[in-house]
């Protein structure tokens, strides 16, 4: 089940919110959230529940062991034990195929590489539990004695699909003392509707245009014109932000409707002025995870330059690897390592002396090509994409590409604007201005009530067509 | 200041309450609609398909998640107001950009059209016979007409035809009632099924007020088509004359080739010429492009459907007459019927409000309007009497191309009592041939037509004609065989394969 499906929006979530709202005690509310979260994971395959419960149990025991240990060494051993188990399980499910793929050419073994399905949310809940174990070790949080509380923390369906990666200390209080008032509920509605609209209308629309322009296989990509490839990759750049941030918006919105306050995960990264700034704005919960649990323990920047560069290298290689078990993700991570290194050392003065506008454009160009690396797991397709942009044998454009562009020109402009802070800026301005005048305020209230409804209806309409495929069964 | 703060708080509260009340109301209504299981449809007339069924429970499905993903699909596929929501979404998408012309679906790319003579089997590539191939199932027929009683032998078409040929002076059973063509109820499936191969691809250009299906040439499938025609030509040598007609894409005719090719479609004329150049010299080849292009300002192709109009079929019929050396009937000599309000397959696919609703004009054959076809009724083949031109104005707006020749049936027959020379023709066609049939009727005494998608299934099931065209030709003593299809079909493996299997 994904958030952007009719069954989730119109059955699962509506009943979850209804039951959570009518429940009186926090224990019942928590039980409801646990039941719905377990149901959510079951939906992706009940056999993975064993893994899900086991991983949480491992972190639970590690936390208790750290808490119960008397000496620093014992605590450390318990923490390392917990980390090894958690990373071992993640590594087995996420990276076994990749590892064997790379080993086989050298050792000629194994004959058959097992296809191991990636259980839903494993990257996210494992990282949440890692942070929990380390935080218990550091003394930032007390170990949780109740397994089901830890289950609720790690498995809450809000953030298991695409984050944000929530720290236990950030929602511990909400688990036991959360309250929902009408203002936070209505803010949750706005946030969820905005996320749903971003996903169902904008991100899916960008994906459709991208597929239309370059297809889904190497042959179609090779036959695309230069403008077709450039536009398609631009659509992918919009899609990946809109898609990813939409899930965070929906998670934050659902959290607000049920009393959980999650930290922001995206802060308009495409309006950043440097690569460093970009990574302060993109998937912030992941960046801060690597900062707090890898970069700083390695020594951060308070060390020699070579050591600092090494620390950065490790963090960005791991960041890339976390995104997927394929070399292109590692290269994508190291691509950013190179730019971050340049910004921090050789080009530091050049960057700070460059006008902001130029820096923004430069950043967008860097990010654009970064997403091309990210998109194509196959190096052949990656090469074809670059050839398609710079030395396209098919020509610059054709009537089809021009038509697709014109057909979607307003849509693409809206999608691009949705990647900028223009919407919240306008909304805040209107809110402030309208509050000074009763008539304007009434108009603002009507508009602010109708916009989420409009987004819900438009999203539901877009999702209703997901199974619409009239040509599959033509009988004339 | 405290007053100001409390006023602001009050405004925030007002805004929050208004927003929450509005959203929750709409959300609740949609949720309740989703729960009204008795309103969930099982068949979509617009998409012409069975909607997803609620999955059967299986432990394995629960463990691997497939059971739940099927529930996801069922929930969204059968959502009670789904078609209205899709229609609303389609209208909303009209404001996505400047849409004077519009590309719908994926952009494809045709393969290079070869020139000169090549070894066709070299081009086949992987498109070879599949040992596990199953012919498309014949869909159940749910229209009106008069069906033989169930207790009659399953199929008696051969005996009835034999009796008519034995005594050709006797007018065929036109005494059989000229049909009560009750429209199939709009809420039921038009022709059931869900296994028929797709006749069009999903790439469409909307240009002005009309939609055009793209054509992407496939070397292997086109080669297979040519090999099938050649095999049939070999089998028919000395027995019957073989004609091949390939209809070019509507866009290439109506928009003109230069404009059409700008959008990346393969050149249908090059493809037709190449395919026909690979065919056995004994085959009479007809490429109607020039004739159709000369009349491009007339109403040759539907705007909302992938088929041609009867007028397009008429001009192609004049080319056929030329090839056969007979004089075509003048268009003005036919009585006509006009059926408005047709919105066909391309409208169903795109839902574009730009598309102008079509009008179906049927030309009544002068010899007879009576025919019968063999169709499946409740899983059994039986004979149904019908009209060659049927008034389908009461049928669903998407079904009005069914006006022609009883639509897509595995076997159909008409006897023309005004011709008494024993002449006979067999049209091997897909749905494009339906509009062609009425014009053929007046030139032969016996007119047979088979839909190549369903013929094998029928003939195999009833153990007839060795399940091949030459078997049928020998059985009926047919003089002329015409293979007629649109050019897109010749590059569609799921259509050429059933043709290939019966061309022997």
Short mmCIF file of C-alpha atoms in Angstrom, two decimals, chain A residues 1-2 5-15 17-18 39 41-48 181-193 196 200-202 204-205 208-209 211-216 219-220 223-224 254 257 394 398-413 427 431-432 434-438 441 444-446 448-476, chain B residues 8-24 26-27 30-32 34-35 44 46-50 61-66 68-69 71-79 82 85-86 88-90 92-111 139 190-205 214 259 262-265 305-307 345-351 398-399 401-402 407-408 431 453-454:
data_model
loop_
_atom_site.label_atom_id
_atom_site.label_comp_id
_atom_site.label_asym_id
_atom_site.label_seq_id
_atom_site.Cartn_x
_atom_site.Cartn_y
_atom_site.Cartn_z
CA UNK A 1 0.00 0.00 0.00
CA UNK A 2 1.36 3.40 -0.89
CA UNK A 5 -3.53 5.08 -3.56
CA UNK A 6 -7.28 5.23 -3.20
CA UNK A 7 -7.38 2.45 -0.67
CA UNK A 8 -4.92 4.24 1.56
CA UNK A 9 -6.52 7.67 1.36
CA UNK A 10 -10.16 6.62 1.37
CA UNK A 11 -10.12 3.59 3.63
CA UNK A 12 -6.97 3.03 5.62
CA UNK A 13 -6.17 6.59 6.62
CA UNK A 14 -9.73 7.79 7.07
CA UNK A 15 -10.44 4.93 9.51
CA UNK A 17 -7.82 9.10 11.84
CA UNK A 18 -11.41 8.41 12.83
CA UNK A 39 -1.50 -3.82 9.02
CA UNK A 41 3.51 -3.67 6.82
CA UNK A 42 1.39 -6.80 6.42
CA UNK A 43 -0.01 -5.32 3.23
CA UNK A 44 3.46 -5.52 1.68
CA UNK A 45 3.72 -9.23 2.56
CA UNK A 46 3.06 -10.85 5.91
CA UNK A 47 6.25 -12.89 5.75
CA UNK A 48 8.30 -9.73 6.28
CA UNK A 181 -6.22 20.46 18.71
CA UNK A 182 -8.23 21.70 15.81
CA UNK A 183 -5.51 24.07 14.65
CA UNK A 184 -2.83 21.40 14.44
CA UNK A 185 -5.37 19.02 12.88
CA UNK A 186 -6.22 21.59 10.21
CA UNK A 187 -2.52 22.24 9.62
CA UNK A 188 -2.15 18.49 9.19
CA UNK A 189 -4.96 18.49 6.65
CA UNK A 190 -3.26 21.23 4.63
CA UNK A 191 0.07 19.49 4.77
CA UNK A 192 -1.30 16.08 3.86
CA UNK A 193 -3.40 17.47 1.01
CA UNK A 196 -0.94 14.15 -1.84
CA UNK A 200 -0.56 12.30 -7.32
CA UNK A 201 -0.75 15.28 -9.65
CA UNK A 202 2.68 16.85 -10.02
CA UNK A 204 3.22 11.42 -11.29
CA UNK A 205 2.58 13.94 -14.09
CA UNK A 208 4.54 10.46 -17.24
CA UNK A 209 6.12 13.20 -19.37
CA UNK A 211 8.52 8.32 -19.80
CA UNK A 212 6.76 9.75 -22.81
CA UNK A 213 9.93 11.51 -23.95
CA UNK A 214 12.56 8.84 -23.38
CA UNK A 215 10.55 5.68 -22.78
CA UNK A 216 11.64 3.05 -20.31
CA UNK A 219 16.22 1.66 -27.37
CA UNK A 220 13.74 4.45 -26.72
CA UNK A 223 16.12 7.29 -30.32
CA UNK A 224 15.13 10.40 -28.34
CA UNK A 254 -0.60 12.63 9.16
CA UNK A 257 -3.53 14.95 12.58
CA UNK A 394 18.79 12.03 -33.87
CA UNK A 398 11.12 17.06 -33.58
CA UNK A 399 7.43 17.81 -33.79
CA UNK A 400 6.59 15.17 -31.20
CA UNK A 401 8.87 16.60 -28.54
CA UNK A 402 7.70 20.14 -29.32
CA UNK A 403 4.11 18.99 -29.03
CA UNK A 404 4.69 17.23 -25.71
CA UNK A 405 6.38 20.36 -24.40
CA UNK A 406 3.55 22.63 -25.52
CA UNK A 407 0.95 20.16 -24.26
CA UNK A 408 2.40 20.38 -20.77
CA UNK A 409 3.96 23.82 -20.63
CA UNK A 410 1.69 25.28 -17.89
CA UNK A 411 1.90 22.07 -15.93
CA UNK A 412 5.70 22.12 -15.99
CA UNK A 413 5.79 25.76 -14.91
CA UNK A 427 0.16 32.11 1.52
CA UNK A 431 -2.82 35.43 5.62
CA UNK A 432 -1.17 38.43 7.24
CA UNK A 434 -6.25 39.39 5.11
CA UNK A 435 -6.32 39.27 8.85
CA UNK A 436 -6.48 43.06 8.88
CA UNK A 437 -9.83 43.15 7.12
CA UNK A 438 -12.89 41.07 8.01
CA UNK A 441 -10.34 37.32 6.06
CA UNK A 444 -9.06 33.88 2.82
CA UNK A 445 -10.82 31.40 5.12
CA UNK A 446 -12.99 30.16 2.27
CA UNK A 448 -7.87 28.06 2.64
CA UNK A 449 -10.75 25.64 3.28
CA UNK A 450 -11.36 24.89 -0.36
CA UNK A 451 -7.77 24.45 -1.53
CA UNK A 452 -7.13 21.22 0.45
CA UNK A 453 -10.50 19.87 -0.70
CA UNK A 454 -9.66 20.73 -4.30
CA UNK A 455 -6.29 19.02 -3.94
CA UNK A 456 -7.97 15.95 -2.45
CA UNK A 457 -10.52 15.75 -5.28
CA UNK A 458 -7.92 16.32 -7.99
CA UNK A 459 -5.59 13.75 -6.43
CA UNK A 460 -8.34 11.17 -6.04
CA UNK A 461 -9.34 11.78 -9.67
CA UNK A 462 -5.75 11.32 -10.79
CA UNK A 463 -5.37 8.15 -8.70
CA UNK A 464 -8.66 6.73 -9.96
CA UNK A 465 -7.12 6.51 -13.41
CA UNK A 466 -4.13 4.51 -12.26
CA UNK A 467 -5.74 1.29 -13.42
CA UNK A 468 -7.26 2.92 -16.50
CA UNK A 469 -5.72 1.26 -19.51
CA UNK A 470 -8.28 1.03 -22.23
CA UNK A 471 -6.07 -0.37 -24.95
CA UNK A 472 -5.16 -3.51 -23.11
CA UNK A 473 -8.38 -5.21 -23.94
CA UNK A 474 -9.53 -3.73 -27.19
CA UNK A 475 -11.84 -6.09 -28.93
CA UNK A 476 -12.74 -4.13 -32.03
CA UNK B 8 -5.83 36.66 16.07
CA UNK B 9 -6.25 33.41 17.94
CA UNK B 10 -9.95 33.50 17.29
CA UNK B 11 -9.33 34.06 13.58
CA UNK B 12 -6.88 31.17 13.51
CA UNK B 13 -9.47 29.01 15.19
CA UNK B 14 -12.18 30.06 12.76
CA UNK B 15 -9.94 29.27 9.82
CA UNK B 16 -8.98 25.90 11.31
CA UNK B 17 -12.55 24.89 12.05
CA UNK B 18 -13.76 25.90 8.58
CA UNK B 19 -10.93 24.03 6.89
CA UNK B 20 -11.32 20.92 9.04
CA UNK B 21 -15.09 20.78 8.64
CA UNK B 22 -14.95 21.19 4.86
CA UNK B 23 -12.17 18.70 4.32
CA UNK B 24 -13.48 16.06 6.70
CA UNK B 26 -15.65 15.66 1.61
CA UNK B 27 -13.21 13.00 2.80
CA UNK B 30 -15.59 9.81 -0.57
CA UNK B 31 -14.84 7.15 2.05
CA UNK B 32 -18.52 6.23 2.29
CA UNK B 34 -15.82 3.66 -1.45
CA UNK B 35 -17.61 1.45 1.06
CA UNK B 44 -16.31 -0.85 -17.97
CA UNK B 46 -15.75 2.83 -21.87
CA UNK B 47 -12.62 0.70 -21.52
CA UNK B 48 -14.30 -2.42 -22.92
CA UNK B 49 -12.92 -4.68 -20.25
CA UNK B 50 -13.80 -6.62 -17.14
CA UNK B 61 -0.79 -14.34 -1.43
CA UNK B 62 -1.03 -12.98 2.10
CA UNK B 63 2.55 -13.97 2.83
CA UNK B 64 4.05 -12.42 -0.30
CA UNK B 65 1.66 -9.46 -0.43
CA UNK B 66 0.11 -10.25 -3.82
CA UNK B 68 -3.27 -7.32 -0.79
CA UNK B 69 -1.94 -5.68 -3.93
CA UNK B 71 -7.21 -5.76 -3.25
CA UNK B 72 -5.56 -2.38 -3.93
CA UNK B 73 -6.21 -2.83 -7.64
CA UNK B 74 -9.78 -4.01 -7.06
CA UNK B 75 -10.55 -1.09 -4.77
CA UNK B 76 -9.39 1.51 -7.25
CA UNK B 77 -10.53 -0.30 -10.41
CA UNK B 78 -14.11 -0.71 -9.22
CA UNK B 79 -14.47 2.51 -7.26
CA UNK B 82 -14.33 6.01 -10.99
CA UNK B 85 -13.42 10.90 -11.57
CA UNK B 86 -11.35 9.92 -14.61
CA UNK B 88 -13.00 15.02 -14.38
CA UNK B 89 -9.26 14.41 -14.34
CA UNK B 90 -9.13 14.36 -18.14
CA UNK B 92 -8.54 19.12 -15.69
CA UNK B 93 -5.55 17.95 -17.70
CA UNK B 94 -6.75 19.98 -20.65
CA UNK B 95 -5.31 23.02 -18.88
CA UNK B 96 -1.83 21.49 -18.60
CA UNK B 97 -0.63 23.31 -21.67
CA UNK B 98 -1.32 24.47 -25.19
CA UNK B 99 -3.18 21.58 -26.71
CA UNK B 100 -3.93 22.41 -30.33
CA UNK B 101 -2.39 19.06 -31.05
CA UNK B 102 -1.79 16.54 -28.34
CA UNK B 103 0.30 13.43 -27.95
CA UNK B 104 -1.48 10.81 -25.88
CA UNK B 105 0.25 7.71 -24.56
CA UNK B 106 3.86 6.77 -25.10
CA UNK B 107 5.94 7.94 -27.99
CA UNK B 108 7.18 4.94 -29.91
CA UNK B 109 9.68 4.50 -32.66
CA UNK B 110 9.21 2.37 -35.72
CA UNK B 111 11.99 0.21 -37.05
CA UNK B 139 -16.12 -13.44 -26.98
CA UNK B 190 -20.86 -5.20 -25.41
CA UNK B 191 -19.15 -8.35 -26.50
CA UNK B 192 -17.88 -9.80 -23.29
CA UNK B 193 -14.50 -11.34 -23.14
CA UNK B 194 -11.31 -9.65 -22.24
CA UNK B 195 -8.84 -11.81 -24.05
CA UNK B 196 -8.93 -10.36 -27.52
CA UNK B 197 -5.62 -8.98 -28.73
CA UNK B 198 -5.43 -5.20 -28.82
CA UNK B 199 -6.13 -3.79 -32.25
CA UNK B 200 -4.47 -0.45 -31.65
CA UNK B 201 -1.47 0.72 -29.73
CA UNK B 202 -1.65 3.34 -27.01
CA UNK B 203 0.02 6.18 -28.93
CA UNK B 204 -2.39 8.74 -30.28
CA UNK B 205 -2.08 12.18 -31.81
CA UNK B 214 0.43 6.27 -34.54
CA UNK B 259 2.76 16.54 -41.55
CA UNK B 262 6.78 15.00 -38.34
CA UNK B 263 5.33 13.26 -35.30
CA UNK B 264 7.58 10.25 -35.63
CA UNK B 265 5.18 7.73 -37.14
CA UNK B 305 -12.28 5.94 -33.43
CA UNK B 306 -9.39 4.07 -35.00
CA UNK B 307 -11.56 2.72 -37.84
CA UNK B 345 -11.98 3.86 -29.15
CA UNK B 346 -9.77 6.91 -29.51
CA UNK B 347 -12.21 8.95 -27.49
CA UNK B 348 -12.33 6.22 -24.85
CA UNK B 349 -8.56 6.30 -24.65
CA UNK B 350 -8.06 10.04 -24.56
CA UNK B 351 -11.38 11.39 -23.29
CA UNK B 398 -19.00 3.59 -28.21
CA UNK B 399 -20.55 0.63 -30.07
CA UNK B 401 -19.19 0.89 -35.53
CA UNK B 402 -21.07 -2.37 -34.91
CA UNK B 407 -19.07 -6.76 -36.14
CA UNK B 408 -16.23 -9.12 -35.27
CA UNK B 431 -12.65 -5.06 -37.80
CA UNK B 453 -8.53 -13.21 -34.70
CA UNK B 454 -11.27 -15.70 -33.90
#
